[in-house]
Amino acid sequence: MHFLDQAKIFVRSGAGGPGAVSFRREKFVEFGGPDGGDGGKGGDVVFEAVPGLNTLIDFRYTQHFRAPRGKGGSGSNRTGAGGEDLVIKVPVGTQILADDEERTLLADLTKVGQRIVFLKGGMGGRGNASYKTSTNRAPRQHQTGEAGEEMWVWLRLKLLADVGLLGLPNAGKSTFLNSVSNASAKVGDYPFTTLQPQLGVVRHKGREFVVADIPGLIEGAAEGAGIGDRFLGHVERTRVLLHLIDGSADDPVEAWRVVRGELESYGAGLDDKTEIIGLTKADLLDDKKRTKILKALDKETGSRIFPISAPLEEGMEPLLDAIIQSLGEAAAEESLEAEDERPWSPL
Ligand SMILES: Nc1nc2c(ncn2[C@@H]2O[C@H](COP(=O)(O)OP(=O)(O)OP(=O)(O)O)[C@@H](O)[C@H]2O)c(=O)[nH]1
Ligand SMILES: [Mg+2]
């Protein structure tokens, strides 16, 4: 699966409509007066985060977004109609960045339904009626309407998954994703089968969550070994990490250490995230070996280890239960934090 997670677009808000110059002329009415109405306001450019979008692919085809201008005012003191706001729908998790060297962050759409008025439409111009004074009863002055604003911006989307899959190559990450979700990721008996992140939606006990499968990590990934750690950006925003360890490998404990080491080198808070650990390919282990590995891992990690076999669908239930439980806990923490946050403002 190839996905586009960055797009450059042009946005422009609508100009205000011009104010009118008009005089009342009616049969049998001796003195007319100025009655030119004001122009309408131009449309705003609004970004809205909507559910159900996972990529920025639509922005490859449409790159220019212009809100309509306000209509001109007219006689009889009629104000021009305002230009409609242009609402640009983006996936949840989209960031809007300036087109400068630093790619300054301008806005961050993290919640479904979140709306940001990004560029304001220009004010409508004043019509001549509004210039009438006791000394100037027939003004011809009017305004043309304020110009709109325009800008090139970058949209950037980090896949917004709830659970990030981590592990060495060949650990069984994609196999797991396929078995629990609607995804059909490529699976292979060799390292680096997965070269692009892939998302899957999991439904379990009436709950839904999104799992991201990313390429495997190896020792030195932070320095670029293998395909490096650049895909870790895609799990930076997940609430929970599911770390899968190949139970049939020579040294599962060392496998766990290697991946933890890479998380630490990467930073960005990844090593503080809740980690759930699954031991894959449990079907290849006899009871004695399995108990030994579980014990060793338990001792090293201090967490409960979930042995699973995705192809046989064994051990999945308790693992999925644990994921749902920690997603619930993570969400509760976030809503507490969100109370201290201030609303974003472009000014
Ligand atoms: N017996 C058994 N084989 C498994 C299990 N899970 C995965 N495999 C096999 O292990 C191999 C690797 O599986 P993948 O799902 O491609 O592993 P991955 O972690 O996604 O690998 P990369 O994408 O290369 O990082 C494949 O041959 C799978 O069929 C399991 O629970 N039991
Ligand atoms: Mg894979």
mmCIF file with all atom_site columns, C-alpha atoms in Angstrom, residues 152-264:
data_model
loop_
_atom_site.group_PDB
_atom_site.id
_atom_site.type_symbol
_atom_site.label_atom_id
_atom_site.label_alt_id
_atom_site.label_comp_id
_atom_site.label_asym_id
_atom_site.label_entity_id
_atom_site.label_seq_id
_atom_site.pdbx_PDB_ins_code
_atom_site.Cartn_x
_atom_site.Cartn_y
_atom_site.Cartn_z
_atom_site.occupancy
_atom_site.B_iso_or_equiv
_atom_site.pdbx_formal_charge
_atom_site.auth_seq_id
_atom_site.auth_comp_id
_atom_site.auth_asym_id
_atom_site.auth_atom_id
_atom_site.pdbx_PDB_model_num
ATOM 1   C CA . TRP A 1 152 ? 0.551   28.117  0.074  1.00 0.00 ? 152 TRP A CA 1
ATOM 2   C CA . VAL A 1 153 ? 0.547   25.576  2.881  1.00 0.00 ? 153 VAL A CA 1
ATOM 3   C CA . TRP A 1 154 ? 1.643   22.008  3.439  1.00 0.00 ? 154 TRP A CA 1
ATOM 4   C CA . LEU A 1 155 ? -0.725  19.413  4.769  1.00 0.00 ? 155 LEU A CA 1
ATOM 5   C CA . ARG A 1 156 ? 0.942   16.623  6.601  1.00 0.00 ? 156 ARG A CA 1
ATOM 6   C CA . LEU A 1 157 ? -0.700  13.528  7.947  1.00 0.00 ? 157 LEU A CA 1
ATOM 7   C CA . LYS A 1 158 ? 0.782   11.091  10.334 1.00 0.00 ? 158 LYS A CA 1
ATOM 8   C CA . LEU A 1 159 ? -1.368  8.001   10.244 1.00 0.00 ? 159 LEU A CA 1
ATOM 9   C CA . LEU A 1 160 ? -3.562  8.210   13.245 1.00 0.00 ? 160 LEU A CA 1
ATOM 10  C CA . ALA A 1 161 ? -3.684  4.740   14.659 1.00 0.00 ? 161 ALA A CA 1
ATOM 11  C CA . ASP A 1 162 ? -4.619  3.779   18.196 1.00 0.00 ? 162 ASP A CA 1
ATOM 12  C CA . VAL A 1 163 ? -2.174  0.889   18.381 1.00 0.00 ? 163 VAL A CA 1
ATOM 13  C CA . GLY A 1 164 ? 1.284   0.726   16.812 1.00 0.00 ? 164 GLY A CA 1
ATOM 14  C CA . LEU A 1 165 ? 2.798   -2.659  16.004 1.00 0.00 ? 165 LEU A CA 1
ATOM 15  C CA . LEU A 1 166 ? 6.488   -2.974  16.776 1.00 0.00 ? 166 LEU A CA 1
ATOM 16  C CA . GLY A 1 167 ? 9.017   -5.720  16.562 1.00 0.00 ? 167 GLY A CA 1
ATOM 17  C CA . LEU A 1 168 ? 11.989  -7.147  14.755 1.00 0.00 ? 168 LEU A CA 1
ATOM 18  C CA . PRO A 1 169 ? 11.525  -8.118  11.111 1.00 0.00 ? 169 PRO A CA 1
ATOM 19  C CA . ASN A 1 170 ? 9.738   -11.442 10.704 1.00 0.00 ? 170 ASN A CA 1
ATOM 20  C CA . ALA A 1 171 ? 8.187   -11.258 14.189 1.00 0.00 ? 171 ALA A CA 1
ATOM 21  C CA . GLY A 1 172 ? 4.704   -11.835 12.776 1.00 0.00 ? 172 GLY A CA 1
ATOM 22  C CA . LYS A 1 173 ? 3.367   -8.261  12.854 1.00 0.00 ? 173 LYS A CA 1
ATOM 23  C CA . SER A 1 174 ? 1.617   -8.365  9.498  1.00 0.00 ? 174 SER A CA 1
ATOM 24  C CA . THR A 1 175 ? 0.248   -11.829 10.167 1.00 0.00 ? 175 THR A CA 1
ATOM 25  C CA . PHE A 1 176 ? -1.245  -10.505 13.375 1.00 0.00 ? 176 PHE A CA 1
ATOM 26  C CA . LEU A 1 177 ? -2.750  -7.468  11.629 1.00 0.00 ? 177 LEU A CA 1
ATOM 27  C CA . ASN A 1 178 ? -4.353  -9.640  8.965  1.00 0.00 ? 178 ASN A CA 1
ATOM 28  C CA . SER A 1 179 ? -5.816  -12.021 11.489 1.00 0.00 ? 179 SER A CA 1
ATOM 29  C CA . VAL A 1 180 ? -7.476  -9.367  13.679 1.00 0.00 ? 180 VAL A CA 1
ATOM 30  C CA . SER A 1 181 ? -8.404  -6.673  11.157 1.00 0.00 ? 181 SER A CA 1
ATOM 31  C CA . ASN A 1 182 ? -9.781  -6.016  7.695  1.00 0.00 ? 182 ASN A CA 1
ATOM 32  C CA . ALA A 1 183 ? -6.268  -5.485  6.335  1.00 0.00 ? 183 ALA A CA 1
ATOM 33  C CA . SER A 1 184 ? -4.535  -7.763  3.886  1.00 0.00 ? 184 SER A CA 1
ATOM 34  C CA . ALA A 1 185 ? -0.895  -7.019  4.471  1.00 0.00 ? 185 ALA A CA 1
ATOM 35  C CA . LYS A 1 186 ? 1.843   -8.901  2.711  1.00 0.00 ? 186 LYS A CA 1
ATOM 36  C CA . VAL A 1 187 ? 3.305   -11.693 4.805  1.00 0.00 ? 187 VAL A CA 1
ATOM 37  C CA . GLY A 1 188 ? 6.575   -13.422 4.055  1.00 0.00 ? 188 GLY A CA 1
ATOM 38  C CA . ASP A 1 189 ? 9.048   -15.783 5.633  1.00 0.00 ? 189 ASP A CA 1
ATOM 39  C CA . TYR A 1 190 ? 11.864  -13.255 5.290  1.00 0.00 ? 190 TYR A CA 1
ATOM 40  C CA . PRO A 1 191 ? 12.801  -9.937  6.930  1.00 0.00 ? 191 PRO A CA 1
ATOM 41  C CA . PHE A 1 192 ? 11.442  -6.630  5.604  1.00 0.00 ? 192 PHE A CA 1
ATOM 42  C CA . THR A 1 193 ? 8.372   -8.016  3.926  1.00 0.00 ? 193 THR A CA 1
ATOM 43  C CA . THR A 1 194 ? 6.598   -4.843  5.002  1.00 0.00 ? 194 THR A CA 1
ATOM 44  C CA . LEU A 1 195 ? 8.074   -1.743  3.401  1.00 0.00 ? 195 LEU A CA 1
ATOM 45  C CA . GLN A 1 196 ? 5.203   0.697   3.880  1.00 0.00 ? 196 GLN A CA 1
ATOM 46  C CA . PRO A 1 197 ? 2.993   1.293   6.894  1.00 0.00 ? 197 PRO A CA 1
ATOM 47  C CA . GLN A 1 198 ? -0.407  -0.302  6.698  1.00 0.00 ? 198 GLN A CA 1
ATOM 48  C CA . LEU A 1 199 ? -3.543  0.290   8.687  1.00 0.00 ? 199 LEU A CA 1
ATOM 49  C CA . GLY A 1 200 ? -6.220  -2.117  9.787  1.00 0.00 ? 200 GLY A CA 1
ATOM 50  C CA . VAL A 1 201 ? -9.452  -1.595  11.675 1.00 0.00 ? 201 VAL A CA 1
ATOM 51  C CA . VAL A 1 202 ? -10.129 -4.063  14.482 1.00 0.00 ? 202 VAL A CA 1
ATOM 52  C CA . ARG A 1 203 ? -13.554 -4.710  15.958 1.00 0.00 ? 203 ARG A CA 1
ATOM 53  C CA . HIS A 1 204 ? -13.575 -6.455  19.289 1.00 0.00 ? 204 HIS A CA 1
ATOM 54  C CA . LYS A 1 205 ? -16.390 -6.615  21.827 1.00 0.00 ? 205 LYS A CA 1
ATOM 55  C CA . GLY A 1 206 ? -18.240 -3.671  20.372 1.00 0.00 ? 206 GLY A CA 1
ATOM 56  C CA . ARG A 1 207 ? -15.146 -1.479  20.250 1.00 0.00 ? 207 ARG A CA 1
ATOM 57  C CA . GLU A 1 208 ? -13.200 -0.350  17.206 1.00 0.00 ? 208 GLU A CA 1
ATOM 58  C CA . PHE A 1 209 ? -9.595  0.627   16.998 1.00 0.00 ? 209 PHE A CA 1
ATOM 59  C CA . VAL A 1 210 ? -6.997  1.180   14.316 1.00 0.00 ? 210 VAL A CA 1
ATOM 60  C CA . VAL A 1 211 ? -3.727  -0.747  14.260 1.00 0.00 ? 211 VAL A CA 1
ATOM 61  C CA . ALA A 1 212 ? -0.700  0.406   12.286 1.00 0.00 ? 212 ALA A CA 1
ATOM 62  C CA . ASP A 1 213 ? 1.764   -2.143  10.991 1.00 0.00 ? 213 ASP A CA 1
ATOM 63  C CA . ILE A 1 214 ? 5.166   -0.663  10.195 1.00 0.00 ? 214 ILE A CA 1
ATOM 64  C CA . PRO A 1 215 ? 8.402   -2.136  8.857  1.00 0.00 ? 215 PRO A CA 1
ATOM 65  C CA . GLY A 1 216 ? 10.473  -4.075  11.367 1.00 0.00 ? 216 GLY A CA 1
ATOM 66  C CA . LEU A 1 217 ? 13.251  -2.474  13.406 1.00 0.00 ? 217 LEU A CA 1
ATOM 67  C CA . ILE A 1 218 ? 16.728  -3.876  13.798 1.00 0.00 ? 218 ILE A CA 1
ATOM 68  C CA . GLU A 1 219 ? 19.658  -2.956  15.984 1.00 0.00 ? 219 GLU A CA 1
ATOM 69  C CA . GLY A 1 220 ? 21.005  0.407   14.842 1.00 0.00 ? 220 GLY A CA 1
ATOM 70  C CA . ALA A 1 221 ? 17.744  1.445   13.143 1.00 0.00 ? 221 ALA A CA 1
ATOM 71  C CA . ALA A 1 222 ? 18.135  4.872   14.750 1.00 0.00 ? 222 ALA A CA 1
ATOM 72  C CA . GLU A 1 223 ? 21.385  5.237   12.777 1.00 0.00 ? 223 GLU A CA 1
ATOM 73  C CA . GLY A 1 224 ? 19.704  4.047   9.594  1.00 0.00 ? 224 GLY A CA 1
ATOM 74  C CA . ALA A 1 225 ? 20.325  0.309   9.716  1.00 0.00 ? 225 ALA A CA 1
ATOM 75  C CA . GLY A 1 226 ? 17.750  -1.775  7.848  1.00 0.00 ? 226 GLY A CA 1
ATOM 76  C CA . ILE A 1 227 ? 15.152  0.680   6.660  1.00 0.00 ? 227 ILE A CA 1
ATOM 77  C CA . GLY A 1 228 ? 15.906  2.826   9.662  1.00 0.00 ? 228 GLY A CA 1
ATOM 78  C CA . ASP A 1 229 ? 13.459  4.250   12.133 1.00 0.00 ? 229 ASP A CA 1
ATOM 79  C CA . ARG A 1 230 ? 11.737  6.803   9.901  1.00 0.00 ? 230 ARG A CA 1
ATOM 80  C CA . PHE A 1 231 ? 8.468   4.892   10.059 1.00 0.00 ? 231 PHE A CA 1
ATOM 81  C CA . LEU A 1 232 ? 8.329   5.296   13.829 1.00 0.00 ? 232 LEU A CA 1
ATOM 82  C CA . GLY A 1 233 ? 6.792   8.731   13.140 1.00 0.00 ? 233 GLY A CA 1
ATOM 83  C CA . HIS A 1 234 ? 3.647   6.865   12.208 1.00 0.00 ? 234 HIS A CA 1
ATOM 84  C CA . VAL A 1 235 ? 3.244   5.400   15.670 1.00 0.00 ? 235 VAL A CA 1
ATOM 85  C CA . GLU A 1 236 ? 4.233   8.542   17.588 1.00 0.00 ? 236 GLU A CA 1
ATOM 86  C CA . ARG A 1 237 ? 0.606   9.407   18.063 1.00 0.00 ? 237 ARG A CA 1
ATOM 87  C CA . THR A 1 238 ? -0.736  5.999   18.930 1.00 0.00 ? 238 THR A CA 1
ATOM 88  C CA . ARG A 1 239 ? -1.943  5.470   22.442 1.00 0.00 ? 239 ARG A CA 1
ATOM 89  C CA . VAL A 1 240 ? -0.582  1.995   22.879 1.00 0.00 ? 240 VAL A CA 1
ATOM 90  C CA . LEU A 1 241 ? 2.323   0.027   21.421 1.00 0.00 ? 241 LEU A CA 1
ATOM 91  C CA . LEU A 1 242 ? 1.931   -3.664  20.745 1.00 0.00 ? 242 LEU A CA 1
ATOM 92  C CA . HIS A 1 243 ? 5.372   -5.173  20.793 1.00 0.00 ? 243 HIS A CA 1
ATOM 93  C CA . LEU A 1 244 ? 5.513   -8.583  19.118 1.00 0.00 ? 244 LEU A CA 1
ATOM 94  C CA . ILE A 1 245 ? 8.360   -10.966 19.796 1.00 0.00 ? 245 ILE A CA 1
ATOM 95  C CA . ASP A 1 246 ? 9.028   -14.092 17.743 1.00 0.00 ? 246 ASP A CA 1
ATOM 96  C CA . GLY A 1 247 ? 8.794   -17.003 20.196 1.00 0.00 ? 247 GLY A CA 1
ATOM 97  C CA . SER A 1 248 ? 10.636  -19.305 17.814 1.00 0.00 ? 248 SER A CA 1
ATOM 98  C CA . ALA A 1 249 ? 13.697  -17.051 17.561 1.00 0.00 ? 249 ALA A CA 1
ATOM 99  C CA . ASP A 1 250 ? 16.957  -17.833 19.327 1.00 0.00 ? 250 ASP A CA 1
ATOM 100 C CA . ASP A 1 251 ? 16.786  -15.171 22.001 1.00 0.00 ? 251 ASP A CA 1
ATOM 101 C CA . PRO A 1 252 ? 13.378  -13.538 22.569 1.00 0.00 ? 252 PRO A CA 1
ATOM 102 C CA . VAL A 1 253 ? 14.653  -11.534 25.553 1.00 0.00 ? 253 VAL A CA 1
ATOM 103 C CA . GLU A 1 254 ? 17.417  -9.998  23.471 1.00 0.00 ? 254 GLU A CA 1
ATOM 104 C CA . ALA A 1 255 ? 14.874  -9.284  20.710 1.00 0.00 ? 255 ALA A CA 1
ATOM 105 C CA . TRP A 1 256 ? 12.822  -7.283  23.201 1.00 0.00 ? 256 TRP A CA 1
ATOM 106 C CA . ARG A 1 257 ? 15.904  -5.356  24.387 1.00 0.00 ? 257 ARG A CA 1
ATOM 107 C CA . VAL A 1 258 ? 16.965  -4.421  20.865 1.00 0.00 ? 258 VAL A CA 1
ATOM 108 C CA . VAL A 1 259 ? 13.611  -2.897  19.999 1.00 0.00 ? 259 VAL A CA 1
ATOM 109 C CA . ARG A 1 260 ? 13.391  -1.058  23.336 1.00 0.00 ? 260 ARG A CA 1
ATOM 110 C CA . GLY A 1 261 ? 16.868  0.331   22.676 1.00 0.00 ? 261 GLY A CA 1
ATOM 111 C CA . GLU A 1 262 ? 15.762  1.718   19.314 1.00 0.00 ? 262 GLU A CA 1
ATOM 112 C CA . LEU A 1 263 ? 12.688  3.307   20.883 1.00 0.00 ? 263 LEU A CA 1
ATOM 113 C CA . GLU A 1 264 ? 14.887  5.055   23.400 1.00 0.00 ? 264 GLU A CA 1
#
